[in-house]
XYZ file of C-alpha atoms in Angstrom:
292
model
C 15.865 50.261 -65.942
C 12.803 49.217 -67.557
C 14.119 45.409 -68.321
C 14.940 45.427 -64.061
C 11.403 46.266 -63.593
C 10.137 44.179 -66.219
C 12.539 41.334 -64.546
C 10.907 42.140 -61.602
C 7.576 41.652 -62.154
C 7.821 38.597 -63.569
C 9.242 37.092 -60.748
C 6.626 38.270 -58.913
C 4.034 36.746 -61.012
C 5.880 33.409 -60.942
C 5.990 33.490 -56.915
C 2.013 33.762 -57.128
C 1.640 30.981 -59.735
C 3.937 28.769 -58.196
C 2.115 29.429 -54.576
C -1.347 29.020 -56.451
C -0.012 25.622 -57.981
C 1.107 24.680 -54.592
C -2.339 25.836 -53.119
C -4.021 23.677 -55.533
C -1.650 20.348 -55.225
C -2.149 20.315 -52.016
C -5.995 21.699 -51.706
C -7.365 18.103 -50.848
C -4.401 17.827 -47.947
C -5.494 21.263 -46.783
C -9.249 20.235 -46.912
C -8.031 17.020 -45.002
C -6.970 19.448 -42.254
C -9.804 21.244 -41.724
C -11.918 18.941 -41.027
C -10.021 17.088 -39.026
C -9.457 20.328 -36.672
C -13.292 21.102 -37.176
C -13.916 17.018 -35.816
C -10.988 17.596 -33.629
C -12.818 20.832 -32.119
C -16.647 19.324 -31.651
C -14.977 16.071 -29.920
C -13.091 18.090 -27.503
C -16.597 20.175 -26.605
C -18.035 16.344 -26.225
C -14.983 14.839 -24.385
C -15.265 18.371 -22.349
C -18.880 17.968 -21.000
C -18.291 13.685 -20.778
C -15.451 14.126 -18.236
C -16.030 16.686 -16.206
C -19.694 14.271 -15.756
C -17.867 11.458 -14.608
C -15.439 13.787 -12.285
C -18.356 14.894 -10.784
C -19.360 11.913 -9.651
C -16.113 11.557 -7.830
C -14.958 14.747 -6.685
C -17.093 16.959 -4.914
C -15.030 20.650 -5.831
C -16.739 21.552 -9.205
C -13.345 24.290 -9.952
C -11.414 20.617 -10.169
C -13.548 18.713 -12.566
C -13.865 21.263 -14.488
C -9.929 21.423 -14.597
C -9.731 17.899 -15.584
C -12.494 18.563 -18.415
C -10.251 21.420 -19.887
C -7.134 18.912 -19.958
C -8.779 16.288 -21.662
C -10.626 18.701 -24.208
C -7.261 20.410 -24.983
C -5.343 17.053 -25.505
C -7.739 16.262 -28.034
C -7.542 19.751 -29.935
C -3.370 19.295 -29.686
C -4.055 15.157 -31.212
C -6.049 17.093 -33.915
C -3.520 19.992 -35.063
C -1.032 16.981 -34.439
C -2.743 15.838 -37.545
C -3.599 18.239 -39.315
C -0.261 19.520 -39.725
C 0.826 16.038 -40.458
C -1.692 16.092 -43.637
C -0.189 19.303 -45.141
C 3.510 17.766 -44.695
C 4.100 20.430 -41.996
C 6.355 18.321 -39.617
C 9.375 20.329 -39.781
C 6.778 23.442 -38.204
C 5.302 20.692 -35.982
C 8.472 19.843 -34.482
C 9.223 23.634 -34.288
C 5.997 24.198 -32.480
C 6.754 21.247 -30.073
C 10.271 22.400 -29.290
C 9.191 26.067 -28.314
C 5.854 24.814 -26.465
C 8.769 22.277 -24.744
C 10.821 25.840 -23.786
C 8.380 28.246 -22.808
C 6.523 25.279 -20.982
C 9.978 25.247 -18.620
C 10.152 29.039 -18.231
C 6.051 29.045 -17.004
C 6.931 26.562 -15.050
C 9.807 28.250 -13.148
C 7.970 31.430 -13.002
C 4.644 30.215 -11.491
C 6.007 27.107 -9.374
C 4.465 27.856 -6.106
C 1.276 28.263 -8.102
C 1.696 25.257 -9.971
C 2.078 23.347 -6.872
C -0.728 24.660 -4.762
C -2.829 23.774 -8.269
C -1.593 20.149 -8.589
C -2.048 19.845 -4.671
C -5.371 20.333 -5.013
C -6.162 18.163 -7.520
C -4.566 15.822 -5.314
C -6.963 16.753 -2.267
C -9.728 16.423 -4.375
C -9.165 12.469 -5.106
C -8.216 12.163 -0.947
C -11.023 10.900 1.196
C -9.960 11.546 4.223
C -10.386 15.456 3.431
C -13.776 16.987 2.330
C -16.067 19.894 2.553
C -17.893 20.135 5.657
C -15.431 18.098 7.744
C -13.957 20.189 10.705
C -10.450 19.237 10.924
C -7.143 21.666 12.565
C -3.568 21.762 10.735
C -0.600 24.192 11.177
C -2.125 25.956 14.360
C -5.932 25.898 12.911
C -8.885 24.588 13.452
C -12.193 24.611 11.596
C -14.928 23.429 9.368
C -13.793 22.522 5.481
C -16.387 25.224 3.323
C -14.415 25.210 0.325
C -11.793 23.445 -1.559
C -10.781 25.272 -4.532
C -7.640 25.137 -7.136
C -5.285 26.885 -5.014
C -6.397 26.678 -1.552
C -8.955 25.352 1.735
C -10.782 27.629 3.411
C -11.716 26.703 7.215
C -14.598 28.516 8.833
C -12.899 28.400 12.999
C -14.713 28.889 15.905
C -15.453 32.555 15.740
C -17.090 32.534 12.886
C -13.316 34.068 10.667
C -12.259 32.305 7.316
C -8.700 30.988 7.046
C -7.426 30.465 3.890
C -4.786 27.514 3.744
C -2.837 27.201 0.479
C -3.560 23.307 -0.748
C 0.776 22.869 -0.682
C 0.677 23.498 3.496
C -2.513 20.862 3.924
C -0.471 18.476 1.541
C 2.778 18.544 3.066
C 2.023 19.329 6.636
C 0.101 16.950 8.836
C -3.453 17.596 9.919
C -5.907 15.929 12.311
C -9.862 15.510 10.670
C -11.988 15.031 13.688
C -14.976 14.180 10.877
C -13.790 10.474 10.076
C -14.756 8.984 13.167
C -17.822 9.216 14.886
C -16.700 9.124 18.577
C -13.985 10.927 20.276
C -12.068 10.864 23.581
C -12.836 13.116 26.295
C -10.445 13.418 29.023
C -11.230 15.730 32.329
C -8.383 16.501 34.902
C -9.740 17.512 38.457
C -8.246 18.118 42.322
C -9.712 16.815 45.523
C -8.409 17.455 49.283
C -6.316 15.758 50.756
C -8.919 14.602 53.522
C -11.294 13.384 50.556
C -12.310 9.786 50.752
C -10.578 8.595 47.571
C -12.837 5.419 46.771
C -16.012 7.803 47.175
C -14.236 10.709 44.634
C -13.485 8.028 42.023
C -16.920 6.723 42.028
C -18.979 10.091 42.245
C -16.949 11.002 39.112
C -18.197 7.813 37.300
C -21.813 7.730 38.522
C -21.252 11.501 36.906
C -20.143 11.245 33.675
C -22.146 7.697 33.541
C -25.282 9.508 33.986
C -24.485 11.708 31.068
C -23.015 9.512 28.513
C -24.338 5.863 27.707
C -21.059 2.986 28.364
C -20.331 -0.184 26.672
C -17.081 -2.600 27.140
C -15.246 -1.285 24.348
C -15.994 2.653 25.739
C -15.416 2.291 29.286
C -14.977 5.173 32.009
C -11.446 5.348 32.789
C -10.349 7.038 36.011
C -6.474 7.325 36.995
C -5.125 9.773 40.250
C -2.178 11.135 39.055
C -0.140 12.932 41.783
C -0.070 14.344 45.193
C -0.231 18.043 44.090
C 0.588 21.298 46.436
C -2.853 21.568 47.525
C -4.889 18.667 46.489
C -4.636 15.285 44.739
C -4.965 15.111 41.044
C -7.210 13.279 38.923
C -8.134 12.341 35.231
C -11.050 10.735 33.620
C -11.718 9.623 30.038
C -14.793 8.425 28.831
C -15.872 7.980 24.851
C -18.991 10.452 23.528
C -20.511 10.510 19.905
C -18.607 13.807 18.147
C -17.491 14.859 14.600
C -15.749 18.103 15.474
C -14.101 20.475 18.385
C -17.123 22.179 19.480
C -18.988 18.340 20.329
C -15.659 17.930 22.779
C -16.066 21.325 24.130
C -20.003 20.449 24.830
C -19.065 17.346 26.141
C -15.776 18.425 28.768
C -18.027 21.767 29.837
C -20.875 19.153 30.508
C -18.861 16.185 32.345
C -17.296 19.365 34.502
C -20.619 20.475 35.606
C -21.838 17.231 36.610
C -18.881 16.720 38.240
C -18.694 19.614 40.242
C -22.574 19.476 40.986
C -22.101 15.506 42.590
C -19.218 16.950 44.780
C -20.787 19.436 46.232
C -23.838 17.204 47.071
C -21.728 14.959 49.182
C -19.108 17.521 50.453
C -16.305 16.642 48.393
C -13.665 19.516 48.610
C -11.864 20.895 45.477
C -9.139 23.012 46.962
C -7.712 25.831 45.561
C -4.007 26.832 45.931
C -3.069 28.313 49.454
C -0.527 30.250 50.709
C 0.325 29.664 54.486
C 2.750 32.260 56.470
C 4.058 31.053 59.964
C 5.576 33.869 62.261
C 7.870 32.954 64.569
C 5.532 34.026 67.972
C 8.836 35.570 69.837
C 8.180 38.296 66.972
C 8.084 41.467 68.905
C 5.791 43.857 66.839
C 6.697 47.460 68.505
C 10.588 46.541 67.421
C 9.124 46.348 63.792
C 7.589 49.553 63.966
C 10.771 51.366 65.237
């Protein structure tokens, strides 16, 4: 019993001595290593701050260059332990390591694909420039101004003052219309006049109008069409051009054209029928047989 335990110990003692031989072969590839993960660690902090500077200069959502800063800093950290483990003649663990970051990699993935996607959509919005913060633009049934563009969704601020919150996969895959890019915009004003109206005086009242409100070039004309003989009155549209950037300019502008409109018809009698209802009785109709 006492040579077993004797046996024992000694094998024990020649594990330690063997690891502390080990430990000191390969001390200088071990001190190799840590430095190059302490330089590895310090250049991602620098490669850090130096990307997410020039990403600011180009993307105007701070959540995504600071993204991009985080991917660059941890590629260098992985180039690093890449290394480093290559210095101790650890490639057999590196290749371990790279086979079950390959694995769980897949299962994240699977797990958190609609959040993956809404993520890499927005880095993808944040290189677009025909997208921004503070343009007003409408998509999938919305419409509002751009306040935010974050990693996983835009916000619009509509009309009334309520936030939507659009994941960035719907504004990437769905189209959307950004009344921002341009700086004029297409009004277009449908009216009815009489059918006893002059037609030559309606169609210039309704120019003179709108002319009087909104300044005309050749390329911006006032366009007036009459479109159809309607139930009660003849039809009309106009388009003219103003200056706008968003929905609310167009709603100034129609409400505006529609006053002056209205005002330079009733100046000169124009008549803007509503829809009537006549009823013709036949005058044999005797009344007291009704009433029996």
């Amino acid at each position: 019993m006492n040579d077993k335990i004797q046996t024992s110990f000694l094998e024990i003692i020649e594990k330690i001595e063997g690891w502390i031989t080990s430990f000191i072969e390969n001390l200088p590839n071990i001190i190799v290593a840590v430095i190059v993960l302490i330089i590895s660690y310090y250049t991602a902090r620098i490669v850090n701050r130096w990307v997410v500077k020039i990403a600011s200069k180009r993307i105007s959502q701070n959540s995504i260059a600071n993204l991009i800063g985080r991917i660059s800093s941890v590629f260098v950290v992985l180039v690093g332990l890449f290394l480093a483990l290559g210095a101790i003649d650890l490639s057999k663990t590196l290749n371990t390591l790279l086979a079950g970051a390959g694995i769980s990699g897949l299962v994240i993935g699977l797990a958190l694909q609609g959040t993956l996607s809404n993520l890499l959509s927005g880095v993808v919005l944040s290189f677009r420039k025909k997208i921004g913060i503070g343009h007003w633009i409408e998509t999938t049934g919305y419409s509002g101004e751009v306040i935010d563009i974050n990693l996983n969704s835009v916000v619009l601020k509509e009309f009334d003052n309520n936030l939507v919150v659009i994941p960035n996969k719907t504004i990437v895959e769905n189209p959307f219309k950004n009344y921002s890019l341009t700086s004029k915009m297409r009004i277009m004003v449908t009216c009815g006049v009489g059918y006893e109206s002059d037609l030559e005086k309606v169609e210039k009242l309704t120019k003179d109008a709108v002319a009087n409100l909104y300044k005309t070039d050749n390329d911006s004309e006032i366009e007036f069409y009459f479109t159809e003989f309607a139930d009660s009155s003849i039809n009309f549209t106009c388009r003219f051009w103003v200056d706008a950037e968003n929905a609310k300019n167009k709603l100034d502008a129609r409400s505006a054209a529609i006053k002056a409109i209205k005002e330079s018809f009733n100046a000169n009698e124009i008549n803007i029928p509503f829809p009537i209802r006549t009823l013709e009785f036949n005058s044999n109709l005797n009344v007291n047989s009704i009433k029996n």
